[in-house]
Amino acid sequence: MSSLALVAVLALVVAALAGISWGLFIMVLGLLLLGWHHLRNLQRLVHWAREPVGSPLPRAFGTWDMIFADLGRRARVAYDMRDRLSTALERFHDASQAMPDGVMYLSDTDTIEWINLKAEQHFGLNRQHDIGAPVTNLVRQPEFVAYLASNHFAEPLVLQAGRRGGLTLQIQVVPFGDDQKMVLSRDISQLERLETMRRDFVANVSHELRTPLTVVGGFLETLIDGLDDYSREDVIHFLRLADEQSSRMRRLIDDLLTLSALETGAPAPAEEKIDVVELVREVTREVELLSAGRHQVELSMEGDGMLLGSHKELDSAFSNLGSNAVRYTPEGGRICIAWRRDENGGGEFSVTDTGIGVAPEHLPRLTERFYRVDRGRSRETGGTGLGLAIVKHILTRHQAELSINSRPGEGSRFAARFPSSRFKP
C-alpha cells in the first residue's frame, strides 16, 4: 500500500502544480495506478521466472491472472516434457550399455563422440580418455582403417581384435546425420570356432567313412574280377576283413547318431534311480571281457548310493572310459576302476590306467569330435574319435564334470564327478 499511496500523493502534487481539474486529476491517477499495477505484476513475473521450479505461481486478477495461468500451464508441460526426455535418455543410455553388441558414434571427422561398455571391451578403449580422439588413432588395424575410409559399408568387416588376435569381431558401419557414423561390433569368436569345428567335422566324417568304404569296395572288386582265382579260405578272409570295416562304419554311424541327439538337445530319457555300485560292477565286467586277460583290472568301491539319471547313458559314458583304458594301455598294464562318495554327498567314478598317457597340450581338446592324439593307433584299436565327446555331453546332461589328468608314458586318470543333488535316498 505504501507504493500505492506514493503514487496517489505524486498525482495530487502534479495536479496542484499544474492547476488541473479534479476530473483530469482522477484520470491521471487512474493511469498511474494502472501503470503501477502492470509494473508490479511484471516484477512478480520476472521474479517467478528466475526460479520457476518450486516457486508458487504469482496470484493476480484480470488479464494478468490469465497470463500467469497460461505461463504456469506451459511451464508444467515443459517440465513434464523435460522429465520424460531425461528419463528416456537415461533408459536409452542404460539399454545401450546393456547391449550385447558394441556401439560407437563417430563425428563427421571420425572422432569418437560416444561408446558403450561392450565397444570399450571390443576395441580396448576407455571412454574417460578416448572421447574426442580420432578412432583410427586408437583402432589401428589396417583392415579397419581401410574399411572406414572406403565409405562402402554394404558388407560387414570381420576383424581379428584383442590381444594376440584372440577376438573375432564383425563390424558394421551405419552412416547417419551429417556424415556421422555409428559403428556396431559383435563378438563372433564362438561362431567362428563352431564353423571351424563344423568344417573339421565334415572333413573327418568324410575321411572316416571313405576309408572303410574304399577297403570294402576293393575286396568286392577283387572277388568279382577273380573269384575263381581264390581259395575258399581266401574268400572267407576277404569277407571277414570287409565285415570288420562294415562294423567300423556301423560303430561310427551309431556314435554319430548318439552325439547328434546329445548335441541337438534331444529330450533326455526318463530319469531313474540307479544302483551305482551295481552299474560300476557291470562296467568292470565289460572291461575285463574287453581286456581278455591282457591287463590287470582292479575295482575299488567306497560308498554306495542311488544315482538319479539315465542308466543307458551313464552305462555308455562309463563303458567308454573303460574301453579307452583298454585301448591305450599296453599288455600287462594295470587298469583301476573306482567309485567313491565324498564328504559333501557327491560321488566320483574314475578310471586310472598305466597306459601311454597324453601330453599336456592335447588335454584341452580330447573331448572334441574326432580329435586324436595318434590317429593311426586310434584306428588300429577300433576307436571312432567320438567317445570322449559323447562322454562329456552325457555327463553335462547329468550335471557332472569330467576331469582328465595324464602324463606321457605314465598313464591317465579320467574322473566323472556328480553333485550331491544327483543322489536320492
C-alpha positions as a Markdown table, in Angstrom:
| # | Residue | x | y | z |
|---|---|---|---|---|
| 1 | Met | 0.0 | 0.0 | 0.0 |
| 2 | Ser | 2.9 | 2.3 | 0.5 |
| 3 | Ser | 3.7 | 2.2 | -3.2 |
| 4 | Leu | 0.1 | 2.9 | -4.0 |
| 5 | Ala | -0.1 | 5.9 | -1.5 |
| 6 | Leu | 3.1 | 7.3 | -3.0 |
| 7 | Val | 1.5 | 7.2 | -6.5 |
| 8 | Ala | -1.6 | 9.0 | -5.2 |
| 9 | Val | 0.4 | 11.7 | -3.5 |
| 10 | Leu | 2.5 | 12.1 | -6.6 |
| 11 | Ala | -0.6 | 12.5 | -8.7 |
| 12 | Leu | -2.0 | 15.1 | -6.3 |
| 13 | Val | 1.2 | 17.2 | -6.3 |
| 14 | Val | 1.3 | 17.1 | -10.1 |
| 15 | Ala | -2.3 | 18.2 | -10.3 |
| 16 | Ala | -1.9 | 21.1 | -7.8 |
| 17 | Leu | 1.2 | 22.4 | -9.5 |
| 18 | Ala | -0.3 | 22.1 | -13.0 |
| 19 | Gly | -3.6 | 23.6 | -11.8 |
| 20 | Ile | -5.6 | 20.9 | -13.5 |
| 21 | Ser | -9.2 | 20.0 | -12.5 |
| 22 | Trp | -10.2 | 17.2 | -10.3 |
| 23 | Gly | -11.5 | 15.2 | -13.3 |
| 24 | Leu | -8.2 | 15.3 | -15.0 |
| 25 | Phe | -6.5 | 14.5 | -11.7 |
| 26 | Ile | -8.6 | 11.4 | -11.3 |
| 27 | Met | -7.8 | 10.3 | -14.9 |
| 28 | Val | -4.0 | 10.9 | -14.3 |
| 29 | Leu | -4.3 | 9.0 | -11.1 |
| 30 | Gly | -6.0 | 6.1 | -12.8 |
| 31 | Leu | -3.4 | 5.9 | -15.5 |
| 32 | Leu | -0.6 | 5.9 | -12.9 |
| 33 | Leu | -2.4 | 3.2 | -10.9 |
| 34 | Leu | -2.8 | 1.1 | -14.0 |
| 35 | Gly | 0.8 | 1.6 | -14.8 |
| 36 | Trp | 1.8 | 0.7 | -11.3 |
| 37 | His | -0.4 | -2.5 | -11.5 |
| 38 | His | 1.2 | -3.7 | -14.7 |
| 39 | Leu | 4.7 | -2.8 | -13.5 |
| 40 | Arg | 4.1 | -4.7 | -10.2 |
| 41 | Asn | 2.8 | -7.8 | -12.0 |
| 42 | Leu | 5.7 | -7.6 | -14.4 |
| 43 | Gln | 8.1 | -7.6 | -11.5 |
| 44 | Arg | 6.4 | -10.6 | -9.9 |
| 45 | Leu | 6.6 | -12.4 | -13.2 |
| 46 | Val | 10.3 | -11.7 | -13.6 |
| 47 | His | 10.9 | -12.9 | -10.0 |
| 48 | Trp | 8.9 | -16.1 | -10.6 |
| 49 | Ala | 10.6 | -16.8 | -13.9 |
| 50 | Arg | 14.1 | -16.7 | -12.3 |
| 51 | Glu | 13.2 | -19.8 | -10.2 |
| 52 | Pro | 10.0 | -21.3 | -11.6 |
| 53 | Val | 10.7 | -24.8 | -10.1 |
| 54 | Gly | 9.3 | -25.0 | -6.6 |
| 55 | Ser | 8.1 | -21.3 | -6.6 |
| 56 | Pro | 4.4 | -20.7 | -6.3 |
| 57 | Leu | 2.7 | -19.0 | -9.3 |
| 58 | Pro | 2.0 | -15.3 | -8.6 |
| 59 | Arg | -1.6 | -14.5 | -7.8 |
| 60 | Ala | -3.3 | -11.8 | -9.8 |
| 61 | Phe | -6.7 | -10.8 | -11.3 |
| 62 | Gly | -7.9 | -9.9 | -14.7 |
| 63 | Thr | -5.6 | -10.2 | -17.7 |
| 64 | Trp | -2.6 | -10.9 | -15.5 |
| 65 | Asp | -4.4 | -13.9 | -13.9 |
| 66 | Met | -4.9 | -15.3 | -17.4 |
| 67 | Ile | -1.3 | -14.7 | -18.3 |
| 68 | Phe | 0.0 | -16.3 | -15.1 |
| 69 | Ala | -2.3 | -19.3 | -15.6 |
| 70 | Asp | -1.2 | -19.8 | -19.2 |
| 71 | Leu | 2.5 | -19.5 | -18.3 |
| 72 | Gly | 2.1 | -21.9 | -15.4 |
| 73 | Arg | 0.4 | -24.4 | -17.7 |
| 74 | Arg | 3.2 | -24.1 | -20.3 |
| 75 | Ala | 5.8 | -24.4 | -17.6 |
| 76 | Arg | 4.3 | -27.6 | -16.3 |
| 77 | Val | 4.1 | -29.0 | -19.8 |
| 78 | Ala | 7.8 | -28.0 | -20.4 |
| 79 | Tyr | 8.9 | -29.5 | -17.1 |
| 80 | Asp | 7.0 | -32.8 | -17.8 |
| 81 | Met | 8.5 | -33.0 | -21.2 |
| 82 | Arg | 12.0 | -32.4 | -19.8 |
| 83 | Asp | 11.5 | -35.1 | -17.2 |
| 84 | Arg | 10.2 | -37.5 | -19.8 |
| 85 | Leu | 13.1 | -36.7 | -22.1 |
| 86 | Ser | 15.5 | -37.1 | -19.2 |
| 87 | Thr | 14.0 | -40.5 | -18.3 |
| 88 | Ala | 14.0 | -41.6 | -21.9 |
| 89 | Leu | 17.7 | -40.6 | -22.3 |
| 90 | Glu | 18.6 | -42.5 | -19.1 |
| 91 | Arg | 16.8 | -45.6 | -20.3 |
| 92 | Phe | 18.5 | -45.3 | -23.7 |
| 93 | His | 21.9 | -44.9 | -22.0 |
| 94 | Asp | 21.2 | -47.9 | -19.8 |
| 95 | Ala | 19.9 | -50.0 | -22.7 |
| 96 | Ser | 22.9 | -49.1 | -24.8 |
| 97 | Gln | 25.3 | -50.1 | -22.1 |
| 98 | Ala | 23.5 | -53.4 | -21.6 |
| 99 | Met | 23.5 | -54.3 | -25.3 |
| 100 | Pro | 25.5 | -57.5 | -26.2 |
| 101 | Asp | 26.9 | -55.6 | -29.2 |
| 102 | Gly | 29.3 | -52.7 | -29.2 |
| 103 | Val | 28.1 | -49.3 | -30.3 |
| 104 | Met | 30.3 | -46.3 | -31.1 |
| 105 | Tyr | 29.3 | -42.9 | -32.5 |
| 106 | Leu | 31.7 | -41.1 | -34.7 |
| 107 | Ser | 31.6 | -37.4 | -35.8 |
| 108 | Asp | 31.9 | -36.3 | -39.4 |
| 109 | Thr | 35.7 | -36.2 | -38.8 |
| 110 | Asp | 35.7 | -39.8 | -37.4 |
| 111 | Thr | 36.4 | -38.7 | -33.8 |
| 112 | Ile | 34.7 | -40.7 | -31.1 |
| 113 | Glu | 31.6 | -39.0 | -29.6 |
| 114 | Trp | 30.2 | -41.8 | -27.6 |
| 115 | Ile | 30.9 | -45.5 | -26.9 |
| 116 | Asn | 29.1 | -48.2 | -24.8 |
| 117 | Leu | 30.8 | -50.6 | -22.4 |
| 118 | Lys | 30.9 | -53.5 | -24.9 |
| 119 | Ala | 32.6 | -51.4 | -27.6 |
| 120 | Glu | 35.2 | -50.4 | -25.0 |
| 121 | Gln | 35.9 | -54.1 | -24.4 |
| 122 | His | 35.9 | -55.0 | -28.1 |
| 123 | Phe | 38.4 | -52.2 | -29.1 |
| 124 | Gly | 40.3 | -51.8 | -25.9 |
| 125 | Leu | 39.1 | -48.2 | -25.4 |
| 126 | Asn | 38.4 | -46.1 | -22.3 |
| 127 | Arg | 35.6 | -43.6 | -22.6 |
| 128 | Gln | 37.1 | -41.3 | -19.9 |
| 129 | His | 40.2 | -40.7 | -22.1 |
| 130 | Asp | 39.2 | -41.6 | -25.6 |
| 131 | Ile | 36.1 | -39.4 | -26.2 |
| 132 | Gly | 37.0 | -36.8 | -28.8 |
| 133 | Ala | 40.0 | -38.7 | -30.2 |
| 134 | Pro | 40.2 | -39.9 | -33.8 |
| 135 | Val | 39.1 | -43.5 | -33.9 |
| 136 | Thr | 41.9 | -44.5 | -36.3 |
| 137 | Asn | 44.5 | -43.3 | -33.8 |
| 138 | Leu | 43.1 | -45.9 | -31.4 |
| 139 | Val | 41.9 | -48.8 | -33.6 |
| 140 | Arg | 44.9 | -49.1 | -35.9 |
| 141 | Gln | 44.3 | -52.4 | -37.7 |
| 142 | Pro | 44.9 | -51.7 | -41.4 |
| 143 | Glu | 41.7 | -53.5 | -42.4 |
| 144 | Phe | 39.6 | -51.3 | -40.1 |
| 145 | Val | 41.2 | -48.1 | -41.3 |
| 146 | Ala | 40.7 | -49.0 | -44.9 |
| 147 | Tyr | 37.1 | -50.1 | -44.3 |
| 148 | Leu | 36.3 | -46.8 | -42.6 |
| 149 | Ala | 37.9 | -44.8 | -45.3 |
| 150 | Ser | 36.2 | -46.7 | -48.2 |
| 151 | Asn | 32.7 | -45.4 | -47.4 |
| 152 | His | 31.4 | -48.8 | -48.7 |
| 153 | Phe | 29.5 | -50.3 | -45.8 |
| 154 | Ala | 27.1 | -52.7 | -47.5 |
| 155 | Glu | 29.1 | -55.7 | -46.2 |
| 156 | Pro | 30.4 | -56.1 | -42.7 |
| 157 | Leu | 34.1 | -56.3 | -41.9 |
| 158 | Val | 35.4 | -59.4 | -40.0 |
| 159 | Leu | 38.3 | -58.2 | -37.8 |
| 160 | Gln | 40.8 | -60.0 | -35.5 |
| 161 | Ala | 41.0 | -57.9 | -32.4 |
| 162 | Gly | 42.1 | -58.3 | -28.8 |
| 163 | Arg | 45.4 | -59.4 | -27.5 |
| 164 | Arg | 47.1 | -61.8 | -29.9 |
| 165 | Gly | 44.0 | -61.7 | -32.2 |
| 166 | Gly | 42.0 | -63.9 | -29.8 |
| 167 | Leu | 38.8 | -62.0 | -30.5 |
| 168 | Thr | 36.9 | -62.1 | -33.8 |
| 169 | Leu | 34.6 | -59.1 | -34.4 |
| 170 | Gln | 32.0 | -58.5 | -37.1 |
| 171 | Ile | 31.9 | -54.7 | -37.7 |
| 172 | Gln | 29.2 | -52.9 | -39.5 |
| 173 | Val | 29.2 | -49.1 | -40.1 |
| 174 | Val | 25.9 | -47.3 | -40.4 |
| 175 | Pro | 26.1 | -43.7 | -41.8 |
| 176 | Phe | 23.6 | -41.2 | -40.4 |
| 177 | Gly | 23.0 | -37.4 | -40.0 |
| 178 | Asp | 25.6 | -35.1 | -41.4 |
| 179 | Asp | 28.4 | -37.5 | -42.3 |
| 180 | Gln | 28.3 | -39.1 | -38.9 |
| 181 | Lys | 28.7 | -42.8 | -38.4 |
| 182 | Met | 27.6 | -45.5 | -36.0 |
| 183 | Val | 30.0 | -48.4 | -35.6 |
| 184 | Leu | 28.4 | -51.7 | -34.5 |
| 185 | Ser | 30.6 | -54.5 | -33.3 |
| 186 | Arg | 29.7 | -58.1 | -32.5 |
| 187 | Asp | 31.9 | -60.8 | -31.0 |
| 188 | Ile | 31.6 | -63.8 | -33.3 |
| 189 | Ser | 34.6 | -65.7 | -31.9 |
| 190 | Gln | 32.3 | -68.6 | -30.8 |
| 191 | Leu | 30.6 | -68.7 | -34.2 |
| 192 | Glu | 34.0 | -68.8 | -35.9 |
| 193 | Arg | 35.1 | -71.7 | -33.6 |
| 194 | Leu | 31.9 | -73.6 | -34.3 |
| 195 | Glu | 32.3 | -73.0 | -38.1 |
| 196 | Thr | 35.8 | -74.3 | -37.9 |
| 197 | Met | 34.6 | -77.4 | -35.9 |
| 198 | Arg | 31.8 | -77.9 | -38.5 |
| 199 | Arg | 34.3 | -77.9 | -41.3 |
| 200 | Asp | 36.6 | -80.2 | -39.5 |
| 201 | Phe | 33.7 | -82.5 | -38.6 |
| 202 | Val | 32.6 | -82.8 | -42.2 |
| 203 | Ala | 36.1 | -83.5 | -43.4 |
| 204 | Asn | 36.7 | -86.1 | -40.6 |
| 205 | Val | 33.4 | -87.9 | -41.3 |
| 206 | Ser | 34.1 | -88.0 | -45.0 |
| 207 | His | 37.5 | -89.4 | -44.3 |
| 208 | Glu | 36.4 | -91.9 | -41.7 |
| 209 | Leu | 33.6 | -93.3 | -43.9 |
| 210 | Arg | 35.7 | -93.2 | -47.1 |
| 211 | Thr | 38.5 | -95.3 | -45.8 |
| 212 | Pro | 36.4 | -98.4 | -44.8 |
| 213 | Leu | 34.2 | -98.0 | -47.9 |
| 214 | Thr | 37.3 | -98.0 | -50.1 |
| 215 | Val | 38.6 | -101.2 | -48.3 |
| 216 | Val | 35.2 | -102.9 | -48.7 |
| 217 | Gly | 34.9 | -101.8 | -52.3 |
| 218 | Gly | 38.4 | -103.1 | -53.0 |
| 219 | Phe | 37.7 | -106.5 | -51.6 |
| 220 | Leu | 34.5 | -106.8 | -53.5 |
| 221 | Glu | 36.1 | -105.7 | -56.7 |
| 222 | Thr | 38.9 | -108.3 | -56.2 |
| 223 | Leu | 36.4 | -111.1 | -55.6 |
| 224 | Ile | 34.2 | -110.1 | -58.6 |
| 225 | Asp | 37.1 | -109.9 | -61.0 |
| 226 | Gly | 38.8 | -113.1 | -60.0 |
| 227 | Leu | 36.6 | -115.2 | -57.7 |
| 228 | Asp | 37.8 | -118.4 | -59.3 |
| 229 | Asp | 41.4 | -117.4 | -58.6 |
| 230 | Tyr | 41.0 | -117.6 | -54.8 |
| 231 | Ser | 40.5 | -120.5 | -52.5 |
| 232 | Arg | 37.6 | -120.7 | -50.1 |
| 233 | Glu | 39.9 | -119.7 | -47.2 |
| 234 | Asp | 41.0 | -116.5 | -49.1 |
| 235 | Val | 37.4 | -115.6 | -49.8 |
| 236 | Ile | 36.5 | -116.0 | -46.2 |
| 237 | His | 39.5 | -113.9 | -45.2 |
| 238 | Phe | 38.4 | -111.1 | -47.5 |
| 239 | Leu | 34.9 | -111.3 | -46.3 |
| 240 | Arg | 36.0 | -111.1 | -42.7 |
| 241 | Leu | 38.1 | -108.1 | -43.4 |
| 242 | Ala | 35.1 | -106.5 | -45.2 |
| 243 | Asp | 32.9 | -107.3 | -42.2 |
| 244 | Glu | 35.4 | -105.6 | -39.9 |
| 245 | Gln | 35.3 | -102.4 | -42.0 |
| 246 | Ser | 31.5 | -102.7 | -42.1 |
| 247 | Ser | 31.4 | -102.9 | -38.3 |
| 248 | Arg | 33.7 | -99.9 | -38.1 |
| 249 | Met | 31.3 | -97.9 | -40.2 |
| 250 | Arg | 28.4 | -99.1 | -38.1 |
| 251 | Arg | 30.1 | -98.0 | -34.9 |
| 252 | Leu | 30.9 | -94.7 | -36.4 |
| 253 | Ile | 27.3 | -94.1 | -37.5 |
| 254 | Asp | 26.0 | -95.2 | -34.2 |
| 255 | Asp | 28.3 | -92.8 | -32.4 |
| 256 | Leu | 27.4 | -90.0 | -34.8 |
| 257 | Leu | 23.7 | -90.6 | -34.2 |
| 258 | Thr | 24.2 | -90.6 | -30.4 |
| 259 | Leu | 26.3 | -87.5 | -30.4 |
| 260 | Ser | 23.8 | -85.7 | -32.7 |
| 261 | Ala | 21.0 | -86.5 | -30.3 |
| 262 | Leu | 23.0 | -85.2 | -27.4 |
| 263 | Glu | 24.2 | -82.0 | -29.1 |
| 264 | Thr | 20.8 | -81.0 | -30.6 |
| 265 | Gly | 19.1 | -81.1 | -27.2 |
| 266 | Ala | 17.0 | -84.2 | -27.8 |
| 267 | Pro | 14.8 | -84.9 | -24.8 |
| 268 | Ala | 16.7 | -86.8 | -22.1 |
| 269 | Pro | 15.4 | -90.3 | -21.3 |
| 270 | Ala | 13.3 | -90.7 | -18.2 |
| 271 | Glu | 15.4 | -90.5 | -15.1 |
| 272 | Glu | 15.5 | -93.4 | -12.7 |
| 273 | Lys | 17.2 | -94.4 | -9.5 |
| 274 | Ile | 20.4 | -96.3 | -10.5 |
| 275 | Asp | 22.2 | -98.6 | -8.1 |
| 276 | Val | 25.6 | -97.0 | -8.8 |
| 277 | Val | 27.5 | -99.9 | -7.2 |
| 278 | Glu | 25.9 | -102.5 | -9.5 |
| 279 | Leu | 26.4 | -100.2 | -12.5 |
| 280 | Val | 30.2 | -99.9 | -11.8 |
| 281 | Arg | 30.4 | -103.6 | -11.3 |
| 282 | Glu | 28.8 | -104.2 | -14.7 |
| 283 | Val | 31.2 | -101.8 | -16.4 |
| 284 | Thr | 34.1 | -103.5 | -14.7 |
| 285 | Arg | 33.0 | -106.9 | -16.0 |
| 286 | Glu | 32.7 | -105.4 | -19.5 |
| 287 | Val | 36.3 | -104.0 | -19.2 |
| 288 | Glu | 37.5 | -107.5 | -18.1 |
| 289 | Leu | 35.9 | -109.1 | -21.1 |
| 290 | Leu | 37.3 | -106.5 | -23.5 |
| 291 | Ser | 40.8 | -106.8 | -22.0 |
| 292 | Ala | 40.6 | -110.7 | -22.3 |
| 293 | Gly | 43.3 | -111.1 | -19.7 |
| 294 | Arg | 45.8 | -108.8 | -21.2 |
| 295 | His | 45.6 | -106.3 | -18.3 |
| 296 | Gln | 45.3 | -106.3 | -14.6 |
| 297 | Val | 41.8 | -104.9 | -13.9 |
| 298 | Glu | 41.1 | -103.7 | -10.4 |
| 299 | Leu | 37.9 | -102.5 | -8.7 |
| 300 | Ser | 37.8 | -100.1 | -5.8 |
| 301 | Met | 34.4 | -99.2 | -4.1 |
| 302 | Glu | 34.0 | -96.6 | -1.3 |
| 303 | Gly | 30.4 | -95.9 | -0.5 |
| 304 | Asp | 27.1 | -96.6 | -2.3 |
| 305 | Gly | 24.0 | -94.7 | -3.3 |
| 306 | Met | 21.2 | -94.4 | -5.7 |
| 307 | Leu | 22.2 | -92.1 | -8.6 |
| 308 | Leu | 19.4 | -90.2 | -10.4 |
| 309 | Gly | 19.8 | -90.4 | -14.2 |
| 310 | Ser | 19.6 | -92.5 | -17.4 |
| 311 | His | 21.0 | -96.0 | -16.9 |
| 312 | Lys | 21.6 | -96.3 | -20.6 |
| 313 | Glu | 23.5 | -93.1 | -21.0 |
| 314 | Leu | 25.6 | -93.5 | -17.8 |
| 315 | Asp | 26.5 | -97.0 | -18.8 |
| 316 | Ser | 27.6 | -95.7 | -22.2 |
| 317 | Ala | 29.7 | -93.0 | -20.6 |
| 318 | Phe | 31.4 | -95.3 | -18.0 |
| 319 | Ser | 32.0 | -98.0 | -20.6 |
| 320 | Asn | 33.6 | -95.5 | -23.0 |
| 321 | Leu | 36.1 | -94.5 | -20.3 |
| 322 | Gly | 36.8 | -98.2 | -19.5 |
| 323 | Ser | 37.2 | -99.2 | -23.1 |
| 324 | Asn | 39.6 | -96.3 | -23.7 |
| 325 | Ala | 41.8 | -97.5 | -20.9 |
| 326 | Val | 41.9 | -101.0 | -22.5 |
| 327 | Arg | 42.7 | -99.5 | -25.9 |
| 328 | Tyr | 45.6 | -97.3 | -24.8 |
| 329 | Thr | 47.2 | -99.5 | -22.1 |
| 330 | Pro | 49.8 | -101.9 | -23.3 |
| 331 | Glu | 49.5 | -105.6 | -22.4 |
| 332 | Gly | 50.5 | -106.3 | -18.8 |
| 333 | Gly | 49.4 | -102.8 | -17.7 |
| 334 | Arg | 47.0 | -102.0 | -14.8 |
| 335 | Ile | 43.5 | -100.5 | -15.1 |
| 336 | Cys | 41.8 | -99.4 | -11.9 |
| 337 | Ile | 38.0 | -98.7 | -11.9 |
| 338 | Ala | 36.9 | -96.8 | -8.8 |
| 339 | Trp | 33.8 | -95.4 | -7.2 |
| 340 | Arg | 33.7 | -93.3 | -4.1 |
| 341 | Arg | 31.4 | -90.9 | -2.3 |
| 342 | Asp | 32.8 | -87.6 | -0.9 |
| 343 | Glu | 32.2 | -85.8 | 2.3 |
| 344 | Asn | 29.8 | -83.3 | 0.6 |
| 345 | Gly | 27.4 | -86.1 | -0.5 |
| 346 | Gly | 28.6 | -86.2 | -4.1 |
| 347 | Gly | 30.2 | -89.1 | -5.9 |
| 348 | Glu | 33.0 | -89.8 | -8.4 |
| 349 | Phe | 33.5 | -92.6 | -11.0 |
| 350 | Ser | 37.1 | -92.8 | -12.2 |
| 351 | Val | 39.2 | -95.0 | -14.5 |
| 352 | Thr | 43.0 | -94.9 | -13.9 |
| 353 | Asp | 45.5 | -96.7 | -16.2 |
| 354 | Thr | 49.2 | -97.2 | -16.7 |
| 355 | Gly | 48.9 | -96.6 | -20.4 |
| 356 | Ile | 50.7 | -94.5 | -22.9 |
| 357 | Gly | 49.4 | -91.2 | -21.5 |
| 358 | Val | 48.7 | -87.9 | -23.2 |
| 359 | Ala | 50.9 | -84.8 | -23.5 |
| 360 | Pro | 49.5 | -81.7 | -21.7 |
| 361 | Glu | 49.0 | -79.7 | -24.9 |
| 362 | His | 46.4 | -82.3 | -26.1 |
| 363 | Leu | 44.3 | -82.5 | -22.9 |
| 364 | Pro | 42.1 | -79.4 | -23.5 |
| 365 | Arg | 41.0 | -80.9 | -26.9 |
| 366 | Leu | 40.5 | -84.5 | -26.0 |
| 367 | Thr | 36.7 | -84.1 | -25.8 |
| 368 | Glu | 36.4 | -82.6 | -29.3 |
| 369 | Arg | 34.8 | -84.7 | -32.0 |
| 370 | Phe | 37.3 | -86.7 | -34.0 |
| 371 | Tyr | 40.3 | -85.3 | -32.1 |
| 372 | Arg | 43.0 | -87.9 | -31.8 |
| 373 | Val | 46.5 | -87.7 | -30.4 |
| 374 | Asp | 47.6 | -90.6 | -32.5 |
| 375 | Arg | 45.3 | -91.1 | -35.5 |
| 376 | Gly | 46.9 | -94.3 | -36.6 |
| 377 | Arg | 46.8 | -96.0 | -33.2 |
| 378 | Ser | 43.2 | -95.0 | -32.7 |
| 379 | Arg | 42.1 | -96.6 | -35.9 |
| 380 | Glu | 44.1 | -99.7 | -35.2 |
| 381 | Thr | 42.3 | -100.1 | -31.8 |
| 382 | Gly | 38.9 | -99.5 | -33.3 |
| 383 | Gly | 38.2 | -96.1 | -31.9 |
| 384 | Thr | 35.8 | -93.7 | -33.7 |
| 385 | Gly | 37.2 | -90.5 | -32.3 |
| 386 | Leu | 33.8 | -89.6 | -30.8 |
| 387 | Gly | 33.8 | -91.5 | -27.5 |
| 388 | Leu | 35.0 | -88.7 | -25.2 |
| 389 | Ala | 32.7 | -86.2 | -26.9 |
| 390 | Ile | 29.8 | -88.4 | -26.1 |
| 391 | Val | 31.0 | -88.9 | -22.5 |
| 392 | Lys | 31.2 | -85.1 | -22.0 |
| 393 | His | 27.7 | -84.5 | -23.3 |
| 394 | Ile | 26.2 | -87.3 | -21.2 |
| 395 | Leu | 27.9 | -86.0 | -18.0 |
| 396 | Thr | 26.7 | -82.5 | -18.8 |
| 397 | Arg | 23.1 | -83.7 | -19.0 |
| 398 | His | 23.6 | -85.2 | -15.5 |
| 399 | Gln | 25.2 | -82.0 | -14.1 |
| 400 | Ala | 28.5 | -83.9 | -13.8 |
| 401 | Glu | 32.0 | -82.8 | -14.7 |
| 402 | Leu | 34.8 | -84.7 | -16.5 |
| 403 | Ser | 38.3 | -84.2 | -15.3 |
| 404 | Ile | 41.4 | -85.6 | -17.1 |
| 405 | Asn | 44.9 | -86.0 | -15.7 |
| 406 | Ser | 47.6 | -87.6 | -17.7 |
| 407 | Arg | 51.4 | -87.8 | -18.3 |
| 408 | Pro | 53.1 | -89.3 | -21.3 |
| 409 | Gly | 54.5 | -92.8 | -20.5 |
| 410 | Glu | 52.9 | -92.9 | -17.1 |
| 411 | Gly | 49.2 | -93.3 | -17.7 |
| 412 | Ser | 45.9 | -91.4 | -17.4 |
| 413 | Arg | 43.0 | -90.8 | -15.0 |
| 414 | Phe | 39.5 | -89.9 | -16.2 |
| 415 | Ala | 37.0 | -88.9 | -13.5 |
| 416 | Ala | 33.3 | -88.1 | -13.6 |
| 417 | Arg | 32.2 | -86.1 | -10.6 |
| 418 | Phe | 28.5 | -86.0 | -9.7 |
| 419 | Pro | 26.9 | -83.4 | -7.3 |
| 420 | Ser | 25.1 | -84.4 | -4.2 |
| 421 | Ser | 21.8 | -83.3 | -5.8 |
| 422 | Arg | 22.0 | -86.3 | -8.1 |
| 423 | Phe | 21.8 | -88.8 | -5.2 |
| 424 | Lys | 18.5 | -89.9 | -3.8 |
| 425 | Pro | 17.8 | -91.9 | -0.6 |
